[in-house]
Amino acid sequence: MMHEREKVSTWTKRILILLLVAVCLQLGGCSGNVGVGLSVGVPIGDHGYISVGGGRWL
Amino acid sequence: MNRMIFARLLPALALALVIGACSATAPGPTAGFSLSNEPLLGKFVWHDLVTDDVEKARRFYGGLLGWKFEKSTHPLGGDYTLITLDGQYLGGMVRLEDPAEADYSRWLPYLSVADVDAAVRFAETAGGTAVVAPLDLGNIGRAAAITDPEGAVVGLLRSRVGDPDDSTESAAGRIVWNELLAAEEGTAARFYGSLAGLEVSTISRRGGEYTLLRAQGRDRAGVMQRPDPRVTPLWLTYFAVDDVAASARRVTELGGEVLLAPSPDLREGQLAVVTDPNGAILALQQWPQ
């Protein structure tokens, strides 16, 4: 009887660990295989001047 | 008895959660595009739109280029939007608040390099700056962003999963070219040649010399003298469209601005340079050319 109870307890621990991993993956999205997404905070500058010199585009 | 049933059901539940977590939000490394076995050094392998309004950007690019979007999680945490076209990933969108005095919205192309840290050190030695210091992106690889010696911003990436290979055909809605508008094109081209192992070559075009950056036997990018000395040097990303004149009109309808309208003087009417509603600059290229 004790043996059976210990067996269940061991299984329960394993399952709980598996559940914990699953929840972590769910929360983390298990993602990270696609994309980069660096936040680059550099002013783009005065792009209005691109409209000047259209004939100089080789 | 109940405990035994519980114990038998829990593994199935846990397994379902694991599978659900990984399939719902996590495209695998090969999902959406075909990846090379080895990094394609010198190729622009990813593009992000840095923008202060993702929703506005989605409406604009969805309406203009037919893109779809997937909400995702950034490798370092936080929201990230993946861009798809015909089931293939072609870039991402990341939100960054503009300060009052400047506009940060831009397309950021990422150049595949052998060693991100070494590339950043080289850039700094040559007069560039590290805008985002090298950092690990989970199992994707290592990335950084720099300004080159002339001030143009570019991303650097060393992938651990391979780079998008050259099997995808160019078509409307896809990214087809990257071009540096440089202050001095020869010096700038040599910098990128050393930075990423690119071969520099020139071709005669429209009465002038156009500089190409090549790797793996392919043209990977172009370098051109900026059309006006007041233009801040920048990497301009080209998006293919079926009808450049109609697309330029659509840009205005969708809240963007046309900086250079198609005209016979501008690459035979095949090019338009525009901004999206948040101020990011992009080029529209008639495709096929």
Tab-separated table of C-alpha atoms in Angstrom:
chain	number	residue	atom	x	y	z
A	1	MET	CA	0.000	0.000	0.000
A	2	MET	CA	2.843	2.405	0.926
A	3	HIS	CA	4.673	1.391	-2.189
A	4	GLU	CA	1.669	2.320	-4.338
A	5	ARG	CA	1.315	5.675	-2.564
A	6	GLU	CA	5.031	6.510	-3.113
A	7	LYS	CA	4.686	5.572	-6.755
A	8	VAL	CA	1.766	7.972	-7.205
A	9	SER	CA	3.679	10.676	-5.389
A	10	THR	CA	6.693	10.301	-7.683
A	11	TRP	CA	4.441	10.426	-10.728
A	12	THR	CA	2.649	13.484	-9.381
A	13	LYS	CA	5.991	15.295	-8.940
A	14	ARG	CA	7.038	14.468	-12.493
A	15	ILE	CA	3.723	15.606	-13.860
A	16	LEU	CA	3.820	18.840	-11.895
A	17	ILE	CA	7.293	19.591	-13.294
A	18	LEU	CA	6.017	18.888	-16.793
A	19	LEU	CA	3.060	21.179	-16.172
A	20	LEU	CA	5.377	23.909	-14.903
A	21	VAL	CA	7.473	23.643	-18.066
A	22	ALA	CA	4.322	23.757	-20.186
A	23	VAL	CA	3.022	26.864	-18.427
A	24	CYS	CA	6.404	28.589	-18.793
A	25	LEU	CA	6.419	27.822	-22.501
A	26	GLN	CA	2.855	29.065	-22.824
A	27	LEU	CA	3.668	32.329	-21.068
A	28	GLY	CA	6.909	32.791	-22.943
A	29	GLY	CA	5.267	31.924	-26.206
A	30	CYS	CA	7.908	29.282	-26.885
A	31	SER	CA	8.928	31.788	-29.493
A	32	GLY	CA	12.221	33.266	-30.528
A	33	ASN	CA	12.853	31.443	-33.768
A	34	VAL	CA	11.905	34.287	-36.077
A	35	GLY	CA	12.609	37.997	-35.997
A	36	VAL	CA	15.141	40.362	-34.509
A	37	GLY	CA	13.391	43.584	-33.462
A	38	LEU	CA	16.135	45.836	-32.136
A	39	SER	CA	14.789	49.153	-30.881
A	40	VAL	CA	16.973	51.645	-32.682
A	41	GLY	CA	16.369	55.161	-31.472
A	42	VAL	CA	18.245	57.227	-34.026
A	43	PRO	CA	16.554	60.233	-35.617
A	44	ILE	CA	15.847	59.591	-39.285
A	45	GLY	CA	17.091	63.052	-40.236
A	46	ASP	CA	15.627	65.476	-42.692
A	47	HIS	CA	14.330	63.103	-45.340
A	48	GLY	CA	12.560	65.895	-47.201
A	49	TYR	CA	15.719	66.508	-49.207
A	50	ILE	CA	15.315	63.115	-50.887
A	51	SER	CA	12.802	64.870	-53.115
A	52	VAL	CA	15.682	66.968	-54.479
A	53	GLY	CA	17.785	65.625	-57.344
A	54	GLY	CA	15.497	62.988	-58.818
A	55	GLY	CA	17.599	62.942	-61.981
A	56	ARG	CA	20.685	61.887	-60.007
A	57	TRP	CA	19.375	58.395	-59.204
A	58	LEU	CA	21.616	56.157	-61.312
B	1	MET	CA	-9.254	6.067	-7.374
B	2	ASN	CA	-9.765	9.756	-8.191
B	3	ARG	CA	-6.091	10.336	-7.596
B	4	MET	CA	-5.205	7.622	-10.095
B	5	ILE	CA	-7.496	9.140	-12.762
B	6	PHE	CA	-5.998	12.572	-12.064
B	7	ALA	CA	-2.510	11.147	-12.400
B	8	ARG	CA	-3.383	9.557	-15.748
B	9	LEU	CA	-5.043	12.678	-17.170
B	10	LEU	CA	-2.369	15.162	-16.144
B	11	PRO	CA	0.368	13.924	-18.515
B	12	ALA	CA	-2.001	14.307	-21.453
B	13	LEU	CA	-2.921	17.820	-20.315
B	14	ALA	CA	0.714	18.786	-19.851
B	15	LEU	CA	1.662	17.417	-23.260
B	16	ALA	CA	-1.226	19.299	-24.876
B	17	LEU	CA	-0.053	22.520	-23.222
B	18	VAL	CA	3.507	22.051	-24.450
B	19	ILE	CA	2.357	21.332	-28.010
B	20	GLY	CA	-0.131	24.189	-27.856
B	21	ALA	CA	2.468	26.634	-26.618
B	22	CYS	CA	4.914	25.791	-29.362
B	23	SER	CA	2.524	25.525	-32.262
B	24	ALA	CA	0.290	28.509	-31.587
B	25	THR	CA	2.889	31.201	-31.136
B	26	ALA	CA	6.165	29.789	-32.239
B	27	PRO	CA	6.988	29.245	-35.833
B	28	GLY	CA	9.846	26.813	-36.056
B	29	PRO	CA	13.162	27.866	-37.501
B	30	THR	CA	12.151	26.633	-40.928
B	31	ALA	CA	8.538	27.815	-40.855
B	32	GLY	CA	7.627	30.425	-43.414
B	33	PHE	CA	10.851	30.381	-45.366
B	34	SER	CA	13.700	28.154	-46.304
B	35	LEU	CA	16.897	28.625	-44.301
B	36	SER	CA	20.452	28.075	-45.428
B	37	ASN	CA	22.637	25.592	-43.576
B	38	GLU	CA	25.304	28.231	-43.063
B	39	PRO	CA	24.835	32.004	-42.636
B	40	LEU	CA	24.889	33.880	-45.947
B	41	LEU	CA	27.487	36.437	-44.930
B	42	GLY	CA	27.005	39.808	-46.594
B	43	LYS	CA	23.326	39.279	-47.362
B	44	PHE	CA	20.550	41.379	-45.848
B	45	VAL	CA	18.669	38.615	-44.104
B	46	TRP	CA	15.953	40.364	-42.102
B	47	HIS	CA	14.123	43.687	-42.010
B	48	ASP	CA	12.347	45.356	-39.119
B	49	LEU	CA	10.126	48.376	-39.192
B	50	VAL	CA	10.856	50.480	-36.120
B	51	THR	CA	7.698	52.506	-35.660
B	52	ASP	CA	5.844	54.509	-33.052
B	53	ASP	CA	2.427	53.243	-34.184
B	54	VAL	CA	2.186	49.580	-35.136
B	55	GLU	CA	-1.565	49.637	-35.796
B	56	LYS	CA	-1.271	52.541	-38.225
B	57	ALA	CA	1.660	50.796	-39.918
B	58	ARG	CA	-0.351	47.576	-40.270
B	59	ARG	CA	-3.179	49.403	-42.016
B	60	PHE	CA	-0.758	51.165	-44.351
B	61	TYR	CA	1.362	48.189	-45.384
B	62	GLY	CA	-1.574	45.798	-45.445
B	63	GLY	CA	-3.409	48.160	-47.805
B	64	LEU	CA	-0.385	48.946	-49.954
B	65	LEU	CA	1.451	45.627	-50.191
B	66	GLY	CA	-1.115	43.037	-49.151
B	67	TRP	CA	0.795	41.946	-46.072
B	68	LYS	CA	-0.666	39.933	-43.224
B	69	PHE	CA	0.511	40.155	-39.649
B	70	GLU	CA	1.042	37.839	-36.691
B	71	LYS	CA	1.327	39.021	-33.138
B	72	SER	CA	4.396	37.491	-31.599
B	73	THR	CA	6.734	37.882	-28.676
B	74	HIS	CA	10.082	39.539	-29.071
B	75	PRO	CA	13.022	37.228	-28.359
B	76	LEU	CA	13.917	39.534	-25.462
B	77	GLY	CA	10.308	39.921	-24.319
B	78	GLY	CA	7.624	42.424	-25.252
B	79	ASP	CA	5.347	42.669	-28.258
B	80	TYR	CA	6.636	41.971	-31.735
B	81	THR	CA	4.672	41.826	-34.976
B	82	LEU	CA	5.706	39.425	-37.720
B	83	ILE	CA	4.964	40.348	-41.326
B	84	THR	CA	3.889	37.607	-43.720
B	85	LEU	CA	3.146	37.455	-47.409
B	86	ASP	CA	1.752	34.283	-48.973
B	87	GLY	CA	2.614	32.402	-45.803
B	88	GLN	CA	6.254	33.471	-45.764
B	89	TYR	CA	7.845	35.729	-43.179
B	90	LEU	CA	9.413	38.818	-44.628
B	91	GLY	CA	10.089	41.021	-41.629
B	92	GLY	CA	8.901	42.364	-38.324
B	93	MET	CA	7.572	45.465	-36.638
B	94	VAL	CA	8.748	46.746	-33.309
B	95	ARG	CA	7.264	49.705	-31.479
B	96	LEU	CA	9.455	52.541	-30.297
B	97	GLU	CA	8.059	55.798	-29.000
B	98	ASP	CA	9.346	58.880	-30.819
B	99	PRO	CA	10.657	61.680	-28.619
B	100	ALA	CA	9.121	65.106	-29.128
B	101	GLU	CA	12.044	66.478	-31.080
B	102	ALA	CA	12.800	63.593	-33.471
B	103	ASP	CA	11.324	60.879	-35.660
B	104	TYR	CA	12.738	57.405	-35.078
B	105	SER	CA	10.508	55.509	-37.519
B	106	ARG	CA	12.634	53.652	-40.034
B	107	TRP	CA	13.159	50.432	-41.913
B	108	LEU	CA	16.147	48.641	-40.435
B	109	PRO	CA	17.857	46.029	-42.631
B	110	TYR	CA	20.069	43.414	-40.950
B	111	LEU	CA	23.303	42.369	-42.592
B	112	SER	CA	24.563	38.847	-41.978
B	113	VAL	CA	28.081	38.983	-40.511
B	114	ALA	CA	30.469	36.314	-39.296
B	115	ASP	CA	30.997	37.828	-35.852
B	116	VAL	CA	28.720	40.581	-34.562
B	117	ASP	CA	31.076	41.685	-31.786
B	118	ALA	CA	34.053	41.900	-34.138
B	119	ALA	CA	31.962	43.776	-36.716
B	120	VAL	CA	30.883	46.346	-34.118
B	121	ARG	CA	34.501	46.807	-33.003
B	122	PHE	CA	35.545	47.284	-36.619
B	123	ALA	CA	32.770	49.843	-37.186
B	124	GLU	CA	33.797	51.815	-34.104
B	125	THR	CA	37.437	51.814	-35.204
B	126	ALA	CA	36.369	53.111	-38.618
B	127	GLY	CA	34.348	55.982	-37.128
B	128	GLY	CA	30.935	54.356	-36.660
B	129	THR	CA	29.040	53.909	-33.401
B	130	ALA	CA	27.203	51.065	-31.702
B	131	VAL	CA	23.555	52.106	-31.445
B	132	VAL	CA	22.519	48.785	-29.904
B	133	ALA	CA	25.441	46.864	-28.397
B	134	PRO	CA	25.756	43.168	-29.335
B	135	LEU	CA	23.197	41.000	-27.576
B	136	ASP	CA	21.955	37.433	-27.694
B	137	LEU	CA	18.484	36.783	-29.121
B	138	GLY	CA	17.569	33.438	-27.649
B	139	ASN	CA	18.163	30.675	-30.138
B	140	ILE	CA	18.097	33.048	-33.131
B	141	GLY	CA	21.628	34.321	-32.775
B	142	ARG	CA	23.425	37.512	-31.887
B	143	ALA	CA	22.562	40.979	-33.146
B	144	ALA	CA	23.582	44.627	-32.915
B	145	ALA	CA	22.880	47.910	-34.667
B	146	ILE	CA	25.431	50.497	-35.707
B	147	THR	CA	25.745	53.769	-37.484
B	148	ASP	CA	28.361	53.547	-40.205
B	149	PRO	CA	31.087	56.247	-40.414
B	150	GLU	CA	28.713	58.481	-42.413
B	151	GLY	CA	25.798	58.034	-40.002
B	152	ALA	CA	23.629	55.493	-41.862
B	153	VAL	CA	22.001	52.981	-39.498
B	154	VAL	CA	22.223	49.250	-40.176
B	155	GLY	CA	21.576	46.064	-38.200
B	156	LEU	CA	24.071	43.217	-37.869
B	157	LEU	CA	23.086	39.601	-37.324
B	158	ARG	CA	24.866	36.305	-36.862
B	159	SER	CA	22.226	33.632	-37.070
B	160	ARG	CA	22.393	30.306	-35.269
B	161	VAL	CA	19.618	28.805	-37.377
B	162	GLY	CA	20.780	29.784	-40.872
B	163	ASP	CA	19.707	32.715	-43.010
B	164	PRO	CA	16.749	32.937	-45.421
B	165	ASP	CA	18.142	31.420	-48.600
B	166	ASP	CA	17.753	32.673	-52.148
B	167	SER	CA	14.994	30.276	-53.166
B	168	THR	CA	12.125	32.775	-52.791
B	169	GLU	CA	11.181	34.422	-56.088
B	170	SER	CA	10.901	38.212	-56.100
B	171	ALA	CA	7.292	39.325	-56.450
B	172	ALA	CA	4.997	42.208	-55.629
B	173	GLY	CA	4.964	42.892	-51.893
B	174	ARG	CA	8.414	41.442	-51.294
B	175	ILE	CA	11.655	43.179	-50.399
B	176	VAL	CA	13.809	43.214	-53.523
B	177	TRP	CA	16.757	45.487	-52.822
B	178	ASN	CA	18.653	47.568	-50.283
B	179	GLU	CA	20.549	50.655	-51.326
B	180	LEU	CA	22.815	52.944	-49.353
B	181	LEU	CA	22.448	56.634	-50.098
B	182	ALA	CA	25.984	57.579	-49.149
B	183	ALA	CA	27.868	60.815	-48.676
B	184	GLU	CA	30.851	59.318	-50.511
B	185	GLU	CA	29.925	56.063	-52.180
B	186	GLY	CA	33.440	54.689	-52.744
B	187	THR	CA	34.514	55.057	-49.117
B	188	ALA	CA	31.175	53.765	-47.865
B	189	ALA	CA	31.311	50.711	-50.138
B	190	ARG	CA	34.806	49.824	-48.948
B	191	PHE	CA	33.630	50.084	-45.336
B	192	TYR	CA	30.835	47.557	-45.960
B	193	GLY	CA	33.206	45.369	-47.937
B	194	SER	CA	35.435	45.080	-44.883
B	195	LEU	CA	32.548	44.907	-42.417
B	196	ALA	CA	30.780	41.924	-43.971
B	197	GLY	CA	33.173	40.448	-46.499
B	198	LEU	CA	31.318	41.960	-49.436
B	199	GLU	CA	32.914	42.281	-52.848
B	200	VAL	CA	32.709	45.821	-54.223
B	201	SER	CA	32.187	46.282	-57.948
B	202	THR	CA	30.901	49.034	-60.218
B	203	ILE	CA	28.738	49.012	-63.285
B	204	SER	CA	27.965	51.730	-65.810
B	205	ARG	CA	24.386	52.892	-65.560
B	206	ARG	CA	22.439	55.888	-66.853
B	207	GLY	CA	25.607	57.815	-67.637
B	208	GLY	CA	27.271	57.167	-64.283
B	209	GLU	CA	28.858	54.429	-62.195
B	210	TYR	CA	26.693	52.463	-59.782
B	211	THR	CA	28.351	50.490	-56.980
B	212	LEU	CA	27.289	46.945	-56.151
B	213	LEU	CA	28.022	44.945	-53.019
B	214	ARG	CA	28.227	41.243	-53.857
B	215	ALA	CA	28.415	37.993	-51.909
B	216	GLN	CA	27.888	34.320	-52.802
B	217	GLY	CA	28.147	35.388	-56.458
B	218	ARG	CA	25.025	37.568	-56.178
B	219	ASP	CA	24.311	41.274	-56.030
B	220	ARG	CA	23.335	41.858	-52.403
B	221	ALA	CA	22.975	45.655	-52.238
B	222	GLY	CA	23.752	48.903	-54.007
B	223	VAL	CA	25.578	52.050	-52.973
B	224	MET	CA	24.734	55.371	-54.550
B	225	GLN	CA	25.872	58.918	-53.990
B	226	ARG	CA	23.003	60.598	-52.137
B	227	PRO	CA	20.973	62.760	-54.512
B	228	ASP	CA	21.471	65.884	-52.422
B	229	PRO	CA	24.197	66.738	-49.858
B	230	ARG	CA	21.520	67.579	-47.289
B	231	VAL	CA	20.129	64.019	-47.292
B	232	THR	CA	21.195	62.149	-44.161
B	233	PRO	CA	22.938	58.953	-45.362
B	234	LEU	CA	20.577	56.027	-45.013
B	235	TRP	CA	19.869	52.469	-46.076
B	236	LEU	CA	16.808	52.534	-48.302
B	237	THR	CA	14.782	49.336	-48.555
B	238	TYR	CA	13.000	48.569	-51.842
B	239	PHE	CA	9.578	46.891	-51.992
B	240	ALA	CA	8.265	45.423	-55.242
B	241	VAL	CA	4.905	46.587	-56.610
B	242	ASP	CA	2.924	45.677	-59.729
B	243	ASP	CA	2.216	49.273	-60.716
B	244	VAL	CA	4.436	51.930	-59.185
B	245	ALA	CA	2.259	54.879	-60.275
B	246	ALA	CA	-0.895	53.322	-58.797
B	247	SER	CA	1.005	52.373	-55.631
B	248	ALA	CA	2.271	55.937	-55.202
B	249	ARG	CA	-1.319	57.185	-55.389
B	250	ARG	CA	-2.359	54.554	-52.865
B	251	VAL	CA	0.394	55.739	-50.490
B	252	THR	CA	-1.301	59.127	-50.245
B	253	GLU	CA	-4.754	57.563	-49.744
B	254	LEU	CA	-3.344	55.469	-46.894
B	255	GLY	CA	-1.829	58.440	-45.082
B	256	GLY	CA	1.744	58.291	-46.349
B	257	GLU	CA	3.686	60.881	-48.282
B	258	VAL	CA	5.231	60.676	-51.744
B	259	LEU	CA	8.736	62.170	-51.642
B	260	LEU	CA	9.696	61.244	-55.201
B	261	ALA	CA	6.856	60.476	-57.582
B	262	PRO	CA	7.435	58.167	-60.541
B	263	SER	CA	8.660	60.089	-63.557
B	264	PRO	CA	10.533	59.281	-66.758
B	265	ASP	CA	13.620	61.027	-65.310
B	266	LEU	CA	13.651	58.775	-62.267
B	267	ARG	CA	14.841	55.326	-63.341
B	268	GLU	CA	12.499	55.202	-66.301
B	269	GLY	CA	9.423	55.691	-64.155
B	270	GLN	CA	9.965	52.466	-62.212
B	271	LEU	CA	10.753	53.990	-58.814
B	272	ALA	CA	8.938	56.003	-56.178
B	273	VAL	CA	10.296	57.049	-52.795
B	274	VAL	CA	7.667	57.481	-50.111
B	275	THR	CA	7.135	57.563	-46.364
B	276	ASP	CA	4.616	55.585	-44.373
B	277	PRO	CA	2.204	57.490	-42.070
B	278	ASN	CA	4.737	57.289	-39.219
B	279	GLY	CA	7.582	58.772	-41.269
B	280	ALA	CA	9.608	55.693	-42.254
B	281	ILE	CA	11.140	56.033	-45.724
B	282	LEU	CA	10.828	53.259	-48.287
B	283	ALA	CA	11.234	52.792	-52.022
B	284	LEU	CA	8.619	51.253	-54.309
B	285	GLN	CA	10.057	49.387	-57.270
B	286	GLN	CA	8.058	48.346	-60.307
B	287	TRP	CA	8.262	44.545	-60.539
B	288	PRO	CA	9.120	42.848	-62.753
B	289	GLN	CA	11.523	45.542	-63.845
